[in-house]
PDB file as gemmi writes it, atoms N, CA and C in Angstrom:
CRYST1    1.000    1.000    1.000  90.00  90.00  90.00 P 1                      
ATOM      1  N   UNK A   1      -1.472   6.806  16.348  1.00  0.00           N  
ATOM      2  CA  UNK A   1      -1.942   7.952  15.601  1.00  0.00           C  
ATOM      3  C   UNK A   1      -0.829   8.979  15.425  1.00  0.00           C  
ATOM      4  N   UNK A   2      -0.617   9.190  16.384  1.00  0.00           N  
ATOM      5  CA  UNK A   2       1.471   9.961  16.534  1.00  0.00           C  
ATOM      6  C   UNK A   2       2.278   9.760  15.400  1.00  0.00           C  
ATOM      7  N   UNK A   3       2.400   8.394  15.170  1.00  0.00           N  
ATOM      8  CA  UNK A   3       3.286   8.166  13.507  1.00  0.00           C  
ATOM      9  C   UNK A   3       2.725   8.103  13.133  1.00  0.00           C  
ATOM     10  N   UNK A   4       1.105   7.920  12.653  1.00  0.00           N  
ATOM     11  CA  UNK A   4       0.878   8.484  11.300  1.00  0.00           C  
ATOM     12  C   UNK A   4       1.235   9.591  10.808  1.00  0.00           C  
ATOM     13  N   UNK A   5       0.444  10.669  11.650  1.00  0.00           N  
ATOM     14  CA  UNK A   5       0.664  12.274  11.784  1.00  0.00           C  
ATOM     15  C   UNK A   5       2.091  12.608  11.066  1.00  0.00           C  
ATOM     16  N   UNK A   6       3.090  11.592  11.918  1.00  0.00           N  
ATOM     17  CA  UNK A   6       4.550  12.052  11.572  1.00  0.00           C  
ATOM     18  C   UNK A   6       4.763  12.005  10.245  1.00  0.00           C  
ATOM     19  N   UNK A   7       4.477  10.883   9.675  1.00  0.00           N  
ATOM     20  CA  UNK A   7       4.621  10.019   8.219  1.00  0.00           C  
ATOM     21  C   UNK A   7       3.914  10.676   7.242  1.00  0.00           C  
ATOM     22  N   UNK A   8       2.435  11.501   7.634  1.00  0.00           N  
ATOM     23  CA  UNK A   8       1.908  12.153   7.015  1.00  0.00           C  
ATOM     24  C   UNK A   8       2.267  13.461   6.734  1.00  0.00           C  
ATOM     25  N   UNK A   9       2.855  14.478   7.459  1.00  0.00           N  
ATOM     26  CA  UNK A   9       2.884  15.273   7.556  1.00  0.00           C  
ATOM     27  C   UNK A   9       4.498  15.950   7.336  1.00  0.00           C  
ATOM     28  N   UNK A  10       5.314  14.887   8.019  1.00  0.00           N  
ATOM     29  CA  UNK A  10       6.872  15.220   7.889  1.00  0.00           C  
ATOM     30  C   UNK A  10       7.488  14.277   6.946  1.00  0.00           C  
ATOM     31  N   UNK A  11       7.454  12.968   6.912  1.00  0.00           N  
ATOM     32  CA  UNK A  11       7.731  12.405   5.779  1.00  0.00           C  
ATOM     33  C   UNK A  11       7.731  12.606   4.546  1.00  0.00           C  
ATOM     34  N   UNK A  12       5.879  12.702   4.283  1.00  0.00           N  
ATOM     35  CA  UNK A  12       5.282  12.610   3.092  1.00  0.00           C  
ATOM     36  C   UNK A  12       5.042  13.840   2.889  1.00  0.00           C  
ATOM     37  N   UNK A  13       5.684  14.733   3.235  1.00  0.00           N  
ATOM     38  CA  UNK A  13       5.949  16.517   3.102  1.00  0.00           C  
ATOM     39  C   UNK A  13       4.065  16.856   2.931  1.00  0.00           C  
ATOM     40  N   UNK A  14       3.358  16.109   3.400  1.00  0.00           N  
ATOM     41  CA  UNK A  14       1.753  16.651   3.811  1.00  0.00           C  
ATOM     42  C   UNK A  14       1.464  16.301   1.772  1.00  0.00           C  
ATOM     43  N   UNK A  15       1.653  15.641   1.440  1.00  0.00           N  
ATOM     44  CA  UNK A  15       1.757  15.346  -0.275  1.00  0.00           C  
ATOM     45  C   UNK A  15       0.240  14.264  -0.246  1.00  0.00           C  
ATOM     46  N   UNK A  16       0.153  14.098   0.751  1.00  0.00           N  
ATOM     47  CA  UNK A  16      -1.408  13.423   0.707  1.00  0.00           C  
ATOM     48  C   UNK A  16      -2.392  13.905   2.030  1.00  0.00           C  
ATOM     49  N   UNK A  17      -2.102  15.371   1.988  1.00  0.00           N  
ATOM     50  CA  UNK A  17      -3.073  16.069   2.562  1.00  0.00           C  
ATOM     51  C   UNK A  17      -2.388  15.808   4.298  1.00  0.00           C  
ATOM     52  N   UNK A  18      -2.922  17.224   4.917  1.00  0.00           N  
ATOM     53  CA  UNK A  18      -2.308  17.428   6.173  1.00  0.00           C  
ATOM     54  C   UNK A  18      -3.088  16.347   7.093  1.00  0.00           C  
ATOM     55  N   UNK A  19      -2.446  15.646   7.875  1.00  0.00           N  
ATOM     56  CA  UNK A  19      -3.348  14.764   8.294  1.00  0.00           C  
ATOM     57  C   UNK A  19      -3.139  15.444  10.513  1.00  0.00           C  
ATOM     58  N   UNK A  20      -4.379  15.536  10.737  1.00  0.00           N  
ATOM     59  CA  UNK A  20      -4.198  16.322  12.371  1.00  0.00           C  
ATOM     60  C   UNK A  20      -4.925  15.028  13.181  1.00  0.00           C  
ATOM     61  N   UNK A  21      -4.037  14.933  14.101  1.00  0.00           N  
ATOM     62  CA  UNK A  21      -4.215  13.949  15.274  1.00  0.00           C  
ATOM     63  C   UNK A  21      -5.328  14.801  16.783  1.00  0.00           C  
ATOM     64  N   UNK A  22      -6.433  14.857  16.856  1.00  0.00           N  
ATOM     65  CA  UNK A  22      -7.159  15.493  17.356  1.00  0.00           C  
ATOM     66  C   UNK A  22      -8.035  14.723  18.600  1.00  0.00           C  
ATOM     67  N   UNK A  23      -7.615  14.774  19.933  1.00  0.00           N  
ATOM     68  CA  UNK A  23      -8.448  13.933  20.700  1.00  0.00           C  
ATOM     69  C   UNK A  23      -9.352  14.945  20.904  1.00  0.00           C  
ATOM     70  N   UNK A  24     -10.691  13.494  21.096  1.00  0.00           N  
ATOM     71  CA  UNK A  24     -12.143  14.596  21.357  1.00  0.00           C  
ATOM     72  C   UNK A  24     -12.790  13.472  22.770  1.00  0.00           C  
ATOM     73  N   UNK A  25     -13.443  13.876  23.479  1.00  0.00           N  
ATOM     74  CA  UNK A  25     -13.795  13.687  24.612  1.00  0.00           C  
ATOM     75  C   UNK A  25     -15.202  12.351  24.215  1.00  0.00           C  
ATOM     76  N   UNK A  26     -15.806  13.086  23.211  1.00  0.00           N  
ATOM     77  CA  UNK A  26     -16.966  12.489  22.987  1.00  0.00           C  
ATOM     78  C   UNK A  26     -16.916  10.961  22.668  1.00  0.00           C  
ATOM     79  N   UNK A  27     -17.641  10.272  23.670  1.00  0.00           N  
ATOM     80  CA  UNK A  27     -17.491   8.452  22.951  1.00  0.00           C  
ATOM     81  C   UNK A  27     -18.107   8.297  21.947  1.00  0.00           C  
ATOM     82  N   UNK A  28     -18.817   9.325  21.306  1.00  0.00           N  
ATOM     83  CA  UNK A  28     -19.502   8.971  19.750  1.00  0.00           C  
ATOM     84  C   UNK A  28     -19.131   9.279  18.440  1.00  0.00           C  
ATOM     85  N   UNK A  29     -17.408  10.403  19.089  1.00  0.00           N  
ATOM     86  CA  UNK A  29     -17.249  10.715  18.000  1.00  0.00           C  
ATOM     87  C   UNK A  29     -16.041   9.883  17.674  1.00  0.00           C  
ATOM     88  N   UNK A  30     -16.082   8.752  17.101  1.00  0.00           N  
ATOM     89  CA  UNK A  30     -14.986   7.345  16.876  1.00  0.00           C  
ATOM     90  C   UNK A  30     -14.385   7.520  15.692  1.00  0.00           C  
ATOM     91  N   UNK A  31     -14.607   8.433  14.773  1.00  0.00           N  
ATOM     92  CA  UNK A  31     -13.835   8.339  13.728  1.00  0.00           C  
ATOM     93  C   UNK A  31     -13.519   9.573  13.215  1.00  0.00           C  
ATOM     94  N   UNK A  32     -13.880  10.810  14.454  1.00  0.00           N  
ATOM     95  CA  UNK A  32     -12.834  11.972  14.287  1.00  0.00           C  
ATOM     96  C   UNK A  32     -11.501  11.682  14.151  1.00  0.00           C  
ATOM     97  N   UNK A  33     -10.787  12.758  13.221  1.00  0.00           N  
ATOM     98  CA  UNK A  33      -9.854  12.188  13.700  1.00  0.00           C  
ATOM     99  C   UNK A  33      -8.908  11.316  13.289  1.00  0.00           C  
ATOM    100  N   UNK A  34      -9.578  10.152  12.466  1.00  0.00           N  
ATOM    101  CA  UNK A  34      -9.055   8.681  12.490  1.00  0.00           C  
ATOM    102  C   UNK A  34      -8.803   8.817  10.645  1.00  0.00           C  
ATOM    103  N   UNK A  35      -8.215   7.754  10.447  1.00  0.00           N  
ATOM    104  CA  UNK A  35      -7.261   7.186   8.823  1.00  0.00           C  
ATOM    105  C   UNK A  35      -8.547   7.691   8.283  1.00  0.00           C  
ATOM    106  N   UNK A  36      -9.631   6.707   8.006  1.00  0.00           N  
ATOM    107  CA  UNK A  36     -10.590   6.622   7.121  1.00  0.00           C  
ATOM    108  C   UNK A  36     -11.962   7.796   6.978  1.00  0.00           C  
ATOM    109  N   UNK A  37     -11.534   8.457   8.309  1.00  0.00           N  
ATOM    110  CA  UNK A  37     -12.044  10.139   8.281  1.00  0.00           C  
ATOM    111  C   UNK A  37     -11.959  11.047   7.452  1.00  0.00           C  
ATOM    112  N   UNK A  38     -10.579  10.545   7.358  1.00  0.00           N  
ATOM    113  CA  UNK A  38      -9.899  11.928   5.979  1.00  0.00           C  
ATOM    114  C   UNK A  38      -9.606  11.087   4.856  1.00  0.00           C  
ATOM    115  N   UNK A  39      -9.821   9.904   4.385  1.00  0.00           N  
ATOM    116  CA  UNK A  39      -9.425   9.244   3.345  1.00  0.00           C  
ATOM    117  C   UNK A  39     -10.213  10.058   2.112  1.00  0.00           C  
ATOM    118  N   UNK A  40      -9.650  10.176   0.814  1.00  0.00           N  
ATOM    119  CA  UNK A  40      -9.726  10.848   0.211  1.00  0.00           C  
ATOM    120  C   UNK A  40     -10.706   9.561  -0.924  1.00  0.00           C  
ATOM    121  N   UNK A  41     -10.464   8.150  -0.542  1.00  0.00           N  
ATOM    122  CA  UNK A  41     -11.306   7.004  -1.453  1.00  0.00           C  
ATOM    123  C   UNK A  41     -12.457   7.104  -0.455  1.00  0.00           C  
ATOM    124  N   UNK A  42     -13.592   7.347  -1.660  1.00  0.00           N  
ATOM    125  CA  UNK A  42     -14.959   6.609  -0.977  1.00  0.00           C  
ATOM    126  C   UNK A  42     -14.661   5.281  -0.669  1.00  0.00           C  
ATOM    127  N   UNK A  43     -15.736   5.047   0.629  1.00  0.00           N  
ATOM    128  CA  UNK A  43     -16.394   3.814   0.712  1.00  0.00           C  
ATOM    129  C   UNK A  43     -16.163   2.827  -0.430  1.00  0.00           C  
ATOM    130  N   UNK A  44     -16.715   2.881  -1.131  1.00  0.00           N  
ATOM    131  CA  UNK A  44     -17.318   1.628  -2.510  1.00  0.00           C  
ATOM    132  C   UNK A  44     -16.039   1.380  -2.569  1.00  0.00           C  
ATOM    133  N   UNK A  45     -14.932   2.494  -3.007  1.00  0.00           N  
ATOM    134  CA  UNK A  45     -14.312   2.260  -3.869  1.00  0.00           C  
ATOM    135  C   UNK A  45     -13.051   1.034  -2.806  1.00  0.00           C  
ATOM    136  N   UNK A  46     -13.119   1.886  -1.763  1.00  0.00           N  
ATOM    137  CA  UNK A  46     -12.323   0.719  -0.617  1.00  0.00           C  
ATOM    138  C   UNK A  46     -12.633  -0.687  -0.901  1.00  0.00           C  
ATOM    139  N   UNK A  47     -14.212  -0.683  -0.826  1.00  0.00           N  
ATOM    140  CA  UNK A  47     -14.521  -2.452  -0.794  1.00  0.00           C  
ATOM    141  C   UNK A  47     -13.838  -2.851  -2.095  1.00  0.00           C  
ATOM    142  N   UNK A  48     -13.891  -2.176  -2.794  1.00  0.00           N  
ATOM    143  CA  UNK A  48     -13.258  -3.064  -4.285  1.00  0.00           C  
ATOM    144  C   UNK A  48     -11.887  -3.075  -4.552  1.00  0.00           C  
ATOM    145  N   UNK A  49     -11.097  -3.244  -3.291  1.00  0.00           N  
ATOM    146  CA  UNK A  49      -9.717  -3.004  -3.507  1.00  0.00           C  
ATOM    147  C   UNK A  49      -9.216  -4.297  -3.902  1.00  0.00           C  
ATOM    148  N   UNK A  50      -9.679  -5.600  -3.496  1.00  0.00           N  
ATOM    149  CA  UNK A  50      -9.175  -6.971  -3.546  1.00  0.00           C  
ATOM    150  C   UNK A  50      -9.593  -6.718  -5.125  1.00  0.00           C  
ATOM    151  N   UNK A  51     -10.621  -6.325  -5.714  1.00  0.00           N  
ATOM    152  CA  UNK A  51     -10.936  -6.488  -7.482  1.00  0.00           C  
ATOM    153  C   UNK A  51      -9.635  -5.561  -7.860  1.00  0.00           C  
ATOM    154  N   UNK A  52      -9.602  -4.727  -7.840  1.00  0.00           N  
ATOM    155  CA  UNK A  52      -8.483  -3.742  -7.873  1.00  0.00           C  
ATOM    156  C   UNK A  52      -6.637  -4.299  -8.116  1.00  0.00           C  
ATOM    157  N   UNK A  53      -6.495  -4.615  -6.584  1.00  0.00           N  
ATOM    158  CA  UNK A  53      -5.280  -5.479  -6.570  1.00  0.00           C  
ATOM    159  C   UNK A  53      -5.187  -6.425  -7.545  1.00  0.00           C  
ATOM    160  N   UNK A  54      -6.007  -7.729  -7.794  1.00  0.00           N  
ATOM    161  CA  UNK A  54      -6.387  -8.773  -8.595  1.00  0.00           C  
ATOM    162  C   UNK A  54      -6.285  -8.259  -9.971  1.00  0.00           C  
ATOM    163  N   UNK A  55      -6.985  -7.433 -10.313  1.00  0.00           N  
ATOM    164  CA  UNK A  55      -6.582  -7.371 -11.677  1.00  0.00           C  
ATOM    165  C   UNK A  55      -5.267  -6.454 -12.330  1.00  0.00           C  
ATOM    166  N   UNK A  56      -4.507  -5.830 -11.437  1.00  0.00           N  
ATOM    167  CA  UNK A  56      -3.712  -5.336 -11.802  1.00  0.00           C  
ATOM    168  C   UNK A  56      -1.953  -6.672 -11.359  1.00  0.00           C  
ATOM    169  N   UNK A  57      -2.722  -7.660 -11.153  1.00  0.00           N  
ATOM    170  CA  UNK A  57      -1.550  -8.729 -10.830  1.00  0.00           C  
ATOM    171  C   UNK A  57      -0.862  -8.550  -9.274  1.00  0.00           C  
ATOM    172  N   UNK A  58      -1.607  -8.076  -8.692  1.00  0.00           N  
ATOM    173  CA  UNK A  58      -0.660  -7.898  -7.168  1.00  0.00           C  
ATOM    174  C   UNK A  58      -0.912  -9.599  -6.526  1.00  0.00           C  
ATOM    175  N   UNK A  59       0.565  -9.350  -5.838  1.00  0.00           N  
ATOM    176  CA  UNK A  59       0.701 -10.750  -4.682  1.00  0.00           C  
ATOM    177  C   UNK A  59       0.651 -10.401  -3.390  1.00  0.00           C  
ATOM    178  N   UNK A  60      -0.393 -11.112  -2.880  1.00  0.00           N  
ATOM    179  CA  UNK A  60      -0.464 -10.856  -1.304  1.00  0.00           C  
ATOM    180  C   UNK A  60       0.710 -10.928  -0.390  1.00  0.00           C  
ATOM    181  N   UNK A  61       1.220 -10.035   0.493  1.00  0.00           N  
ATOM    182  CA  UNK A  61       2.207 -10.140   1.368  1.00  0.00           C  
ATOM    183  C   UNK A  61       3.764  -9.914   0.188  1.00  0.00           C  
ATOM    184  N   UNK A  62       3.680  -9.423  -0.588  1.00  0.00           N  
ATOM    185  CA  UNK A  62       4.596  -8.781  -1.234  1.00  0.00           C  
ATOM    186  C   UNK A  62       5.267  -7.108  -1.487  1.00  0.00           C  
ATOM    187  N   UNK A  63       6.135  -7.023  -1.167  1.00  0.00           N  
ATOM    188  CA  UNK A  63       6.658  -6.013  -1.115  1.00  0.00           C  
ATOM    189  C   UNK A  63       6.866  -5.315  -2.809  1.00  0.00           C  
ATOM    190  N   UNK A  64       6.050  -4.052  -2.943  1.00  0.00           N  
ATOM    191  CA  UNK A  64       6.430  -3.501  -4.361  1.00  0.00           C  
ATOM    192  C   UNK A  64       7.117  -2.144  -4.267  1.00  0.00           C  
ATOM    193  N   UNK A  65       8.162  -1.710  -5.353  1.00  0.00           N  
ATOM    194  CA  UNK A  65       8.489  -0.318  -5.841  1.00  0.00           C  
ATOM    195  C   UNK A  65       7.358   0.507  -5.298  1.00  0.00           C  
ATOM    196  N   UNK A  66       7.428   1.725  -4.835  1.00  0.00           N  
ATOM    197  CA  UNK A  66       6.391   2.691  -5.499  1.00  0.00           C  
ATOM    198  C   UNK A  66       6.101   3.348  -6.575  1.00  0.00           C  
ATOM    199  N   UNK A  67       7.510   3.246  -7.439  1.00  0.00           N  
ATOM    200  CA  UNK A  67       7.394   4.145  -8.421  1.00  0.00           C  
ATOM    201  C   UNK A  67       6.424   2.005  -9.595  1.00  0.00           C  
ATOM    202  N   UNK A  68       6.494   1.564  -9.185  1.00  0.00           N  
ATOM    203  CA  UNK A  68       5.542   0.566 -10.037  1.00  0.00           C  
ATOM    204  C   UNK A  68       4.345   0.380  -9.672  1.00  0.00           C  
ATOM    205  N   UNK A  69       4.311   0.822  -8.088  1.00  0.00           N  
ATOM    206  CA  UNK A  69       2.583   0.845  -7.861  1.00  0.00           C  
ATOM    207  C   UNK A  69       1.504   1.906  -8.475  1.00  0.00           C  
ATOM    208  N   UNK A  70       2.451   2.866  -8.762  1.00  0.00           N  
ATOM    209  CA  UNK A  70       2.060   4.312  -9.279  1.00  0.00           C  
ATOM    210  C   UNK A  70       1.923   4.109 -10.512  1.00  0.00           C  
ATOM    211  N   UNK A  71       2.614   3.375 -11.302  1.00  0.00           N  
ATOM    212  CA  UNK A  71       2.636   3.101 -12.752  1.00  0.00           C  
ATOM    213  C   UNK A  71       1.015   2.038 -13.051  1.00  0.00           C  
ATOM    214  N   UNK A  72       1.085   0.683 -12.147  1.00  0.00           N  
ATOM    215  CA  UNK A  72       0.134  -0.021 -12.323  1.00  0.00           C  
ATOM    216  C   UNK A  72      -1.250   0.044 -11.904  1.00  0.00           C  
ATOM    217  N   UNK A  73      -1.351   1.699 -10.652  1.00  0.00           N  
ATOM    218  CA  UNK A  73      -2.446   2.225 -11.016  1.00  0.00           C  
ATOM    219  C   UNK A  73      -2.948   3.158 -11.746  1.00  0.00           C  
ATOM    220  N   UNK A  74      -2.139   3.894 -12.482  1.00  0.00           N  
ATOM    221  CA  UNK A  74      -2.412   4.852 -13.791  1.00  0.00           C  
ATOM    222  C   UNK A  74      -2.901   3.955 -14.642  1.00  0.00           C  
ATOM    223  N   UNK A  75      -2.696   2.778 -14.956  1.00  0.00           N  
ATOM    224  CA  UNK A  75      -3.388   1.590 -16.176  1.00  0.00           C  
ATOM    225  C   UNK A  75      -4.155   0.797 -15.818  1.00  0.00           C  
ATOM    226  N   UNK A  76      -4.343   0.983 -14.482  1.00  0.00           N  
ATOM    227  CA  UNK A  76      -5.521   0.083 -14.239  1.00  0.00           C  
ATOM    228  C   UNK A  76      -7.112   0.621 -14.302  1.00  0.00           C  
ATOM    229  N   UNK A  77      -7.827  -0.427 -14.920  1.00  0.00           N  
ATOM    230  CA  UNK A  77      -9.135  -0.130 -14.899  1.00  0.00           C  
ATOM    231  C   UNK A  77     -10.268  -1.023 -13.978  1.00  0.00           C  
ATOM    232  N   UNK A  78     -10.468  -0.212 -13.522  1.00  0.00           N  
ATOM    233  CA  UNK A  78     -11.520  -0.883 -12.331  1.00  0.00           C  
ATOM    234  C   UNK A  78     -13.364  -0.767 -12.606  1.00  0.00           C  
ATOM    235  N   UNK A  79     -13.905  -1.272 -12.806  1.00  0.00           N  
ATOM    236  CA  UNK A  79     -15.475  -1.702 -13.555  1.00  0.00           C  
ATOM    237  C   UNK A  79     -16.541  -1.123 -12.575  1.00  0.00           C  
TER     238      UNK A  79                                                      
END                                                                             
């Protein structure tokens, strides 16, 4: 959680929102705190990432540009 924080916050100059590493005592609270807490994609839209990837031509276990991932999701349309 430490490097995220870092990556989020000092890396990524906080450019996708300040992300705070916060321990809480409570065993119920499991996703204070955590990646998908503060994710800014709903639910739904997560599950449909394999439709997503797929139609915009991505290869599994491939390394891309960012400045082309950024491009091929501005044109992508997702149903």
């Amino acid at each position: 959680m430490e490097d995220l924080a870092n990556w989020a916050n000092i890396k990524k100059q906080c450019d996708l929102g300040l992300f705070n590493v916060v321990p809480f005592s409570n065993a119920n609270w499991v996703y204070v705190g955590k990646v998908f807490s503060q994710c800014v994609l709903p639910p739904k839209f997560l599950n449909r990432l394999p439709e997503l990837f797929e139609s915009i031509g991505l290869v599994p276990n491939t390394f891309y540009d960012d400045n082309f991932l950024q491009e091929k999701l501005k044109t992508a349309e997702l149903i």
